[in-house]
Tab-separated table of C-alpha atoms and ligand atoms in Angstrom:
chain	number	residue	atom	x	y	z
A	383	MET	CA	-13.367	-4.263	-10.250
A	384	LYS	CA	-11.972	-1.184	-11.196
A	385	ILE	CA	-11.855	2.113	-8.323
A	386	PRO	CA	-10.977	5.444	-9.450
A	387	VAL	CA	-8.330	7.075	-6.774
A	388	VAL	CA	-6.822	10.278	-8.683
A	389	LYS	CA	-4.487	10.673	-5.668
A	390	ASN	CA	-0.968	12.408	-5.643
A	391	ILE	CA	2.041	9.582	-4.607
A	392	LEU	CA	3.209	11.924	-2.176
A	393	ASN	CA	-0.057	12.948	-0.485
A	394	ALA	CA	1.175	12.004	2.849
A	395	ASN	CA	4.394	14.086	2.670
A	396	ASP	CA	2.358	17.352	0.407
A	397	GLN	CA	-0.234	17.001	3.563
A	398	ILE	CA	2.569	17.766	6.262
A	399	ALA	CA	3.973	20.268	4.179
A	400	ALA	CA	0.321	21.486	4.353
A	401	ASP	CA	0.502	21.820	7.799
A	402	ASN	CA	4.052	23.198	8.152
A	403	ARG	CA	3.200	26.181	5.982
A	404	ALA	CA	0.128	26.898	8.591
A	405	THR	CA	2.027	27.232	11.320
A	406	PHE	CA	4.605	29.523	9.222
A	407	ASP	CA	1.557	31.676	7.884
A	408	GLU	CA	0.193	32.513	11.393
A	409	LEU	CA	3.502	33.085	12.699
A	410	GLY	CA	4.110	35.177	9.967
A	411	VAL	CA	7.535	33.246	8.051
A	412	PHE	CA	8.096	33.822	4.735
A	413	VAL	CA	10.089	30.581	3.458
A	414	VAL	CA	12.734	29.713	0.443
A	415	ASN	CA	13.235	26.053	-0.244
A	416	VAL	CA	16.920	26.561	-1.749
A	417	MET	CA	17.543	23.721	-4.074
A	418	ALA	CA	21.335	22.959	-6.541
A	419	SER	CA	24.112	20.218	-6.445
A	420	PRO	CA	26.737	19.990	-3.730
A	421	GLY	CA	28.465	22.634	-3.822
A	422	ALA	CA	26.789	25.137	-6.315
A	423	GLY	CA	26.735	27.677	-3.565
A	424	LYS	CA	23.333	27.013	-1.357
A	425	THR	CA	25.281	28.200	2.093
A	426	SER	CA	26.973	31.074	0.180
A	427	VAL	CA	23.511	32.469	-1.846
A	428	ILE	CA	22.380	32.173	1.996
A	429	LEU	CA	25.214	34.026	3.544
A	430	ALA	CA	25.333	37.044	1.057
A	431	THR	CA	21.559	37.467	1.171
A	432	THR	CA	21.241	37.562	5.363
A	433	GLU	CA	24.454	39.418	5.685
A	434	ARG	CA	21.878	42.382	3.692
A	435	LEU	CA	18.847	42.134	4.813
A	436	PRO	CA	17.466	44.941	6.572
A	437	LYS	CA	16.968	44.867	10.007
A	438	ASP	CA	13.296	44.552	10.237
A	439	VAL	CA	13.644	41.059	8.203
A	440	ARG	CA	15.334	38.698	10.798
A	441	PRO	CA	16.377	35.476	9.116
A	442	GLY	CA	16.937	31.985	9.762
A	443	VAL	CA	17.929	28.987	8.514
A	444	ILE	CA	17.218	25.316	8.087
A	445	GLU	CA	20.393	22.859	6.882
A	446	GLY	CA	19.841	20.333	5.319
A	447	ASP	CA	22.864	17.788	4.800
A	448	LEU	CA	23.653	14.370	4.409
A	449	ALA	CA	25.901	14.018	7.962
A	450	SER	CA	27.907	17.194	8.434
A	451	ARG	CA	27.359	20.173	10.890
A	452	ILE	CA	29.439	22.597	8.550
A	453	ASP	CA	27.119	24.342	7.047
A	454	ALA	CA	25.037	25.148	9.662
A	455	ASP	CA	28.094	26.127	12.101
A	456	THR	CA	28.598	28.900	9.904
A	457	ILE	CA	25.720	30.505	9.774
A	458	ALA	CA	25.155	29.934	13.634
A	459	ALA	CA	28.829	32.093	13.945
A	460	ARG	CA	27.044	34.812	12.461
A	461	ASN	CA	24.169	34.527	15.229
A	462	ILE	CA	21.406	33.257	12.809
A	463	PRO	CA	19.383	30.749	14.007
A	464	VAL	CA	19.783	27.806	12.936
A	465	VAL	CA	18.670	23.750	12.782
A	466	GLN	CA	20.633	21.163	11.086
A	467	ILE	CA	18.763	17.985	9.616
A	468	ASN	CA	21.497	15.210	9.101
A	469	THR	CA	19.272	13.077	6.223
A	470	GLY	CA	21.799	10.252	6.557
A	471	SER	CA	21.418	8.435	3.055
A	472	GLY	CA	18.642	10.573	2.102
A	473	CYS	CA	19.146	12.523	-0.777
A	474	HIS	CA	16.297	14.901	-0.316
A	475	LEU	CA	14.259	17.154	2.704
A	476	ASP	CA	10.728	16.120	2.898
A	477	ALA	CA	8.048	17.590	5.256
A	478	PRO	CA	8.037	15.458	8.083
A	479	MET	CA	11.934	16.456	8.853
A	480	ILE	CA	10.761	20.175	8.505
A	481	ARG	CA	7.928	19.663	10.908
A	482	GLY	CA	10.734	17.938	13.232
A	483	ALA	CA	12.887	20.949	12.599
A	484	ILE	CA	10.545	23.798	13.159
A	485	LEU	CA	10.153	22.304	16.886
A	486	ASN	CA	13.746	23.912	17.581
A	487	LEU	CA	13.464	27.465	16.248
A	488	PRO	CA	12.388	30.405	17.560
A	489	LEU	CA	9.999	31.196	14.622
A	490	ASP	CA	8.414	33.993	16.076
A	491	ALA	CA	11.627	35.333	16.022
A	492	ILE	CA	12.124	34.810	12.273
A	493	ASP	CA	10.623	36.345	9.156
A	494	LEU	CA	12.914	34.586	6.931
A	495	LEU	CA	13.394	31.161	6.587
A	496	PHE	CA	16.047	29.508	4.199
A	497	ILE	CA	15.615	25.946	3.695
A	498	GLU	CA	19.159	24.476	2.597
A	499	ASN	CA	18.103	20.802	0.922
A	500	VAL	CA	20.566	18.454	-0.011
A	501	GLY	CA	22.682	18.937	-2.759
A	502	ASN	CA	20.657	17.267	-5.615
A	503	LEU	CA	19.146	17.924	-8.658
A	504	VAL	CA	16.803	15.388	-8.935
A	505	CYS	CA	15.029	14.389	-6.067
A	506	PRO	CA	14.455	17.155	-4.194
A	507	ALA	CA	11.927	19.124	-6.937
A	508	GLU	CA	9.539	16.145	-5.777
A	509	PHE	CA	9.348	16.969	-1.981
A	510	LYS	CA	7.153	19.713	-0.882
A	511	LEU	CA	8.346	21.291	2.270
A	512	GLY	CA	5.757	23.757	3.112
A	513	ALA	CA	7.879	26.457	1.441
A	514	ASN	CA	6.637	29.616	-0.443
A	515	LEU	CA	9.096	29.960	-2.768
A	516	ALA	CA	11.257	27.409	-4.222
A	517	VAL	CA	14.875	28.691	-5.720
A	518	VAL	CA	17.469	27.022	-8.019
A	519	VAL	CA	20.989	28.083	-7.429
A	520	ALA	CA	22.852	26.556	-10.259
A	521	SER	CA	26.963	27.675	-10.646
A	522	ALA	CA	29.223	28.017	-13.770
A	523	PRO	CA	31.503	25.086	-13.074
A	524	GLU	CA	28.637	22.646	-13.406
A	525	GLY	CA	28.312	23.859	-17.030
A	526	HIS	CA	25.794	25.269	-19.348
A	527	ASP	CA	24.136	22.562	-19.766
A	528	LYS	CA	22.214	21.612	-16.661
A	529	SER	CA	18.965	23.208	-17.518
A	530	TYR	CA	18.666	20.182	-20.497
A	531	LYS	CA	19.724	17.838	-18.443
A	532	TYR	CA	17.346	18.448	-15.212
A	533	PRO	CA	14.483	20.062	-16.588
A	534	GLY	CA	12.293	18.727	-13.399
A	535	ILE	CA	14.013	20.844	-11.276
A	536	PHE	CA	14.125	24.201	-12.978
A	537	ALA	CA	10.549	23.690	-14.061
A	538	ALA	CA	9.616	23.541	-10.613
A	539	ALA	CA	11.884	26.887	-9.937
A	540	ASP	CA	10.083	30.335	-8.995
A	541	ALA	CA	13.561	31.791	-9.694
A	542	VAL	CA	17.090	30.218	-10.706
A	543	ILE	CA	19.624	31.895	-9.482
A	544	LEU	CA	23.824	31.487	-11.219
A	545	ASN	CA	25.742	31.281	-9.192
A	546	LYS	CA	30.019	31.945	-9.485
A	547	ALA	CA	29.466	34.497	-12.055
A	548	ASP	CA	32.926	35.911	-11.648
A	549	LEU	CA	33.727	32.396	-13.288
A	550	LEU	CA	32.158	32.342	-16.490
A	551	GLN	CA	35.071	33.233	-18.395
A	552	VAL	CA	36.958	30.356	-17.104
A	553	PHE	CA	34.177	27.998	-17.616
A	554	GLU	CA	33.431	29.246	-20.932
A	555	PHE	CA	29.617	29.310	-19.883
A	556	ASP	CA	27.383	30.769	-22.141
A	557	ILE	CA	24.352	32.112	-20.178
A	558	GLU	CA	22.494	32.680	-22.777
A	559	TYR	CA	22.723	29.119	-24.185
A	560	PHE	CA	21.606	28.455	-20.544
A	561	ARG	CA	18.899	30.810	-20.015
A	562	ARG	CA	17.026	29.270	-23.306
A	563	GLY	CA	17.108	25.790	-21.497
A	564	ILE	CA	15.485	27.139	-18.672
A	565	GLU	CA	13.050	29.251	-20.247
A	566	MET	CA	11.824	25.711	-22.299
A	567	VAL	CA	10.190	24.335	-19.378
A	568	ASN	CA	9.293	27.029	-17.224
A	569	PRO	CA	9.088	31.106	-19.631
A	570	ASN	CA	9.670	33.807	-17.884
A	571	VAL	CA	11.360	32.455	-14.684
A	572	PRO	CA	13.325	35.258	-12.784
A	573	PHE	CA	17.098	34.723	-13.293
A	574	PHE	CA	19.958	36.064	-11.372
A	575	PRO	CA	23.336	35.757	-12.179
A	576	ILE	CA	25.012	36.116	-9.107
A	577	SER	CA	28.513	36.230	-7.649
A	578	CYS	CA	28.971	35.357	-3.835
A	579	ARG	CA	33.073	35.975	-3.919
A	580	THR	CA	32.296	39.619	-5.662
A	581	GLY	CA	28.971	40.487	-4.864
A	582	ALA	CA	27.673	41.478	-8.231
A	583	GLY	CA	23.928	40.835	-9.150
A	584	VAL	CA	23.573	40.139	-5.125
A	585	ASP	CA	21.116	43.175	-4.654
A	586	ALA	CA	19.205	42.676	-7.873
A	587	TRP	CA	18.248	39.126	-6.478
A	588	LEU	CA	17.735	40.393	-3.089
A	589	ALA	CA	15.402	43.182	-4.307
A	590	TRP	CA	13.193	40.779	-5.861
A	591	LEU	CA	13.299	38.185	-2.779
A	592	LEU	CA	12.536	41.625	-0.564
A	593	GLU	CA	9.579	42.232	-2.482
A	594	LYS	CA	8.289	38.485	-3.052
A	595	GLN	CA	8.901	38.612	1.132
A	596	LYS	CA	6.829	41.957	1.285
A	597	SER	CA	3.879	41.214	-0.341
A	598	PHE	CA	3.369	37.574	1.852
A	599	ALA	CA	3.761	39.966	4.912
A	600	GLU	CA	0.182	41.906	3.250
A	601	ASP	CA	-1.166	38.949	3.083
A	602	ARG	CA	-0.426	35.917	4.169
A	603	ASN	CA	-2.980	33.826	2.010
A	604	GLN	CA	-0.814	32.550	-0.498
A	605	SER	CA	-1.629	29.506	-1.246
A	606	VAL	CA	1.222	27.923	-3.364
A	607	ILE	CA	3.231	25.398	-1.413
A	608	VAL	CA	6.419	23.994	-2.224
B	474	MET	CA	17.188	7.488	-4.535
B	475	HIS	CA	13.617	8.814	-3.435
B	476	GLU	CA	11.860	5.711	-5.152
B	477	LEU	CA	11.702	4.180	-1.515
B	478	ALA	CA	9.427	7.092	-0.001
B	479	VAL	CA	7.494	6.933	-3.501
B	480	THR	CA	6.656	3.396	-3.251
B	481	GLU	CA	5.855	3.355	0.285
B	482	GLY	CA	3.211	6.187	-0.558
B	483	ILE	CA	1.828	4.455	-3.626
B	484	LEU	CA	1.282	1.358	-1.694
B	485	LYS	CA	-0.600	3.372	1.781
B	486	THR	CA	-2.899	5.136	-1.197
B	487	ALA	CA	-3.823	1.795	-2.766
B	488	ILE	CA	-4.467	0.072	0.185
B	489	GLU	CA	-6.727	2.808	1.678
B	490	ALA	CA	-8.675	2.951	-1.643
B	491	SER	CA	-8.696	-0.585	-1.135
B	492	GLN	CA	-10.050	-0.789	2.424
B	493	LYS	CA	-12.366	2.019	1.476
B	494	ASN	CA	-14.113	-0.189	-0.873
B	495	GLY	CA	-14.662	-3.632	0.613
B	496	ALA	CA	-10.451	-4.662	1.916
B	497	ARG	CA	-10.199	-6.713	-1.205
B	498	PRO	CA	-7.013	-7.963	-2.643
B	499	ILE	CA	-5.326	-5.682	-4.817
B	500	THR	CA	-4.709	-7.217	-8.772
B	501	ALA	CA	-3.134	-3.831	-10.500
B	502	ILE	CA	-2.060	-0.488	-9.925
B	503	HIS	CA	-2.338	2.539	-12.027
B	504	LEU	CA	0.382	4.976	-11.823
B	505	VAL	CA	0.493	8.300	-14.352
B	506	ILE	CA	4.009	9.313	-14.264
B	507	GLY	CA	4.513	13.050	-15.729
B	508	GLU	CA	7.658	13.005	-17.949
B	509	LEU	CA	9.305	15.730	-16.087
B	510	SER	CA	8.869	14.490	-12.785
B	511	SER	CA	12.255	12.434	-11.555
B	512	ILE	CA	10.322	9.297	-11.008
B	513	VAL	CA	12.273	5.947	-12.104
B	514	ASP	CA	9.995	3.038	-12.825
B	515	ASP	CA	12.276	-0.214	-12.830
B	516	SER	CA	13.371	-0.008	-9.087
B	517	ILE	CA	9.594	1.020	-8.105
B	518	GLN	CA	8.333	-2.368	-8.719
B	519	PHE	CA	11.230	-3.738	-6.769
B	520	TYR	CA	10.932	-1.959	-3.860
B	521	PHE	CA	6.787	-2.525	-4.257
B	522	ASP	CA	7.397	-6.465	-4.396
B	523	LEU	CA	9.202	-5.724	-0.953
B	524	LEU	CA	7.348	-3.757	0.994
B	525	SER	CA	3.696	-5.282	-0.290
B	526	LYS	CA	4.549	-8.949	1.275
B	527	GLY	CA	1.443	-9.569	3.613
B	528	THR	CA	-0.832	-6.386	2.462
B	529	LEU	CA	-3.554	-6.238	0.447
B	530	ALA	CA	-1.050	-5.180	-2.539
B	531	GLU	CA	0.622	-8.015	-2.724
B	532	ASN	CA	1.127	-9.421	-6.129
B	533	ALA	CA	-0.325	-6.623	-7.296
B	534	ALA	CA	0.894	-5.267	-10.681
B	535	LEU	CA	2.007	-1.974	-11.086
B	536	ARG	CA	1.147	-0.628	-14.189
B	537	PHE	CA	2.662	2.605	-16.071
B	538	ARG	CA	1.290	5.277	-18.125
B	539	ARG	CA	4.273	8.421	-18.988
B	540	GLU	CA	2.818	11.184	-19.991
B	541	PRO	CA	5.247	12.475	-22.770
B	542	SER	CA	6.666	16.006	-22.631
B	543	VAL	CA	6.703	17.562	-26.295
B	544	ALA	CA	8.934	20.197	-27.512
B	545	ILE	CA	7.268	22.922	-29.816
B	546	CYS	CA	9.241	25.303	-31.987
B	547	ARG	CA	7.948	28.727	-31.826
B	548	ASP	CA	9.468	29.329	-35.029
B	549	CYS	CA	8.312	26.528	-37.670
B	550	ALA	CA	5.811	25.201	-35.253
B	551	HIS	CA	7.551	21.237	-34.937
B	552	GLN	CA	6.768	19.380	-32.785
B	553	PHE	CA	8.734	16.288	-31.261
B	554	ASN	CA	9.200	14.171	-27.878
B	555	ALA	CA	10.982	15.791	-25.057
B	556	THR	CA	12.666	13.688	-22.953
B	557	ALA	CA	16.159	14.606	-20.521
B	558	PRO	CA	18.378	15.895	-21.883
B	559	LEU	CA	15.923	18.214	-23.999
B	560	GLU	CA	17.592	19.197	-27.535
B	561	PRO	CA	18.535	22.056	-27.509
B	562	GLN	CA	17.684	23.125	-31.573
B	563	CYS	CA	14.284	22.382	-33.474
B	564	PRO	CA	15.616	19.184	-35.691
B	565	GLN	CA	13.300	20.864	-38.090
B	566	CYS	CA	14.620	24.682	-38.518
B	567	GLY	CA	17.457	24.482	-36.550
B	568	SER	CA	15.543	27.286	-34.271
B	569	ALA	CA	16.574	27.390	-30.519
B	570	ARG	CA	13.094	29.112	-29.333
B	571	LEU	CA	11.566	26.130	-27.730
B	572	GLN	CA	9.207	25.558	-25.580
B	573	VAL	CA	8.376	22.292	-23.625
B	574	LYS	CA	4.870	21.099	-22.401
B	575	GLY	CA	5.051	18.447	-20.020
B	576	SER	CA	4.020	17.308	-16.424
B	577	ARG	CA	5.721	16.841	-13.322
B	578	GLU	CA	3.041	15.215	-11.691
B	579	PHE	CA	2.572	11.390	-10.662
B	580	PHE	CA	-0.346	10.127	-9.166
B	581	ILE	CA	-2.211	6.798	-8.742
B	582	GLU	CA	-5.342	6.523	-11.454
B	583	SER	CA	-7.180	3.803	-10.148
B	584	ILE	CA	-6.520	0.336	-8.792
B	585	GLU	CA	-7.850	-3.036	-9.482
B	586	VAL	CA	-9.304	-5.071	-6.713
B	587	GLU	CA	-10.531	-8.735	-7.020
B	588	ASP	CA	-14.112	-9.257	-7.929
B	589	GLU	CA	-16.671	-10.974	-4.756
B	590	ASN	CA	-16.894	-13.602	-6.715
B	591	THR	CA	-13.211	-14.465	-7.734
B	592	ARG	CA	-12.383	-14.031	-3.817
B	593	ARG	CA	-9.882	-16.830	-2.641
C	1344	GTP	N1	34.545	31.926	-7.087
C	1344	GTP	C1	33.236	31.886	-6.441
C	1344	GTP	N2	33.369	30.597	-5.765
C	1344	GTP	C2	32.363	30.732	-4.945
C	1344	GTP	C3	31.085	31.541	-5.255
C	1344	GTP	N3	30.196	31.104	-4.437
C	1344	GTP	C4	30.359	29.979	-3.861
C	1344	GTP	N4	31.749	29.757	-3.736
C	1344	GTP	C5	32.258	28.833	-3.474
C	1344	GTP	O1	32.335	27.274	-3.343
C	1344	GTP	C6	32.553	26.618	-2.792
C	1344	GTP	C7	30.834	25.882	-2.146
C	1344	GTP	O2	30.132	26.867	-1.802
C	1344	GTP	P1	28.625	26.338	-0.535
C	1344	GTP	O3	28.488	28.129	-0.356
C	1344	GTP	O4	29.494	26.328	0.288
C	1344	GTP	O5	27.885	25.648	-1.144
C	1344	GTP	P2	26.631	24.817	-0.940
C	1344	GTP	O6	25.689	24.432	-2.296
C	1344	GTP	O7	26.019	25.271	0.352
C	1344	GTP	O8	27.489	23.362	-0.652
C	1344	GTP	P3	27.058	22.000	-0.008
C	1344	GTP	O9	25.944	22.350	0.857
C	1344	GTP	O10	28.237	21.165	0.442
C	1344	GTP	O11	26.413	20.927	-1.496
C	1344	GTP	C8	32.961	27.102	-1.317
C	1344	GTP	O12	34.017	27.287	-1.869
C	1344	GTP	C9	32.462	28.387	-1.791
C	1344	GTP	O13	33.454	29.640	-1.467
C	1344	GTP	C10	31.429	32.600	-6.350
C	1344	GTP	O14	30.121	33.228	-6.313
C	1344	GTP	N5	32.351	32.726	-6.808
C	1345	MG	MG1	25.971	23.987	2.344
C	1346	ZN	ZN1	11.469	24.693	-35.945
């Protein structure tokens, strides 16, 4: 006998992601899930962004990492509220981990929460956390073929940052080629070449992000959960 | 990899579906996996055999249906199969103006359970 089901396999995770989101919405916290390969510059992008925030947008960070506290310590040194999640051998963050982490964050003193996912271009895309935006950070040294090799994560992005743009020439990175790969699976997704080293391009990314955060502050009923 | 979490999800969802329908042993689980999701089916069966022992889903067969992604050329309208790594150019006209349509979904479509009369 056949029984129809039609349920997402990660349904249990999705439900907790929705709970997380309800908590964030209630407290007016706008949440960004930052995904990238190891070393692409997730922490650097978060720092470059938080440094430039207007005073009335207070940042917070959840750091996902296999084992270390290095990134969390860097963030804490800037007096930004931060919680570290060590995933051990896990290759991604999931919604229950975020549920636990937010118990240790002063959410009512945070307007913009960055979640630094585990460095990986495959798994994080499958696990919703309860965020408003999914941002993928690629970087020049990784090569311009990454958008063709990992279409899934680029398809899941609400914005793509190309970091280490100061190194484009060194790595003979063909930005148009890279971008065409993204456009194949995610047409018209906002694309920001930036350098955390020189600061080039960071303002354009920041302006876009603040626009999103502002529209959330005005109307918290945004349905898409990532 | 995340196949362990995925397998746990499959098992839980399938067992719940059986329990709602008389809690009969599950013989097959039909899964749909979009080509743009990053699920690898081979390792799922391996985890599934371990995790399902002693449950309603012990001995259930996993049946995967992959939803293929297709690349469409914006210049000559040629369509071809799109799997990662994606082709940067249309094999017919050489254009780099391509669009990929495919799903990132992965869900359980249905389960099969033993009929009343075949019950052990
Ligand atoms: N040249 C250059 N180097 C950069 C830039 N941004 C980051 N880096 C360097 O790249 C390295 C990795 O940066 P992180 O910000 O730690 O990268 P991450 O993605 O957080 O790394 P993990 O958390 O370890 O996966 C560091 O040595 C940074 O100084 C950039 O724009 N240009
Ligand atoms: Mg980091
Ligand atoms: Zn063509």
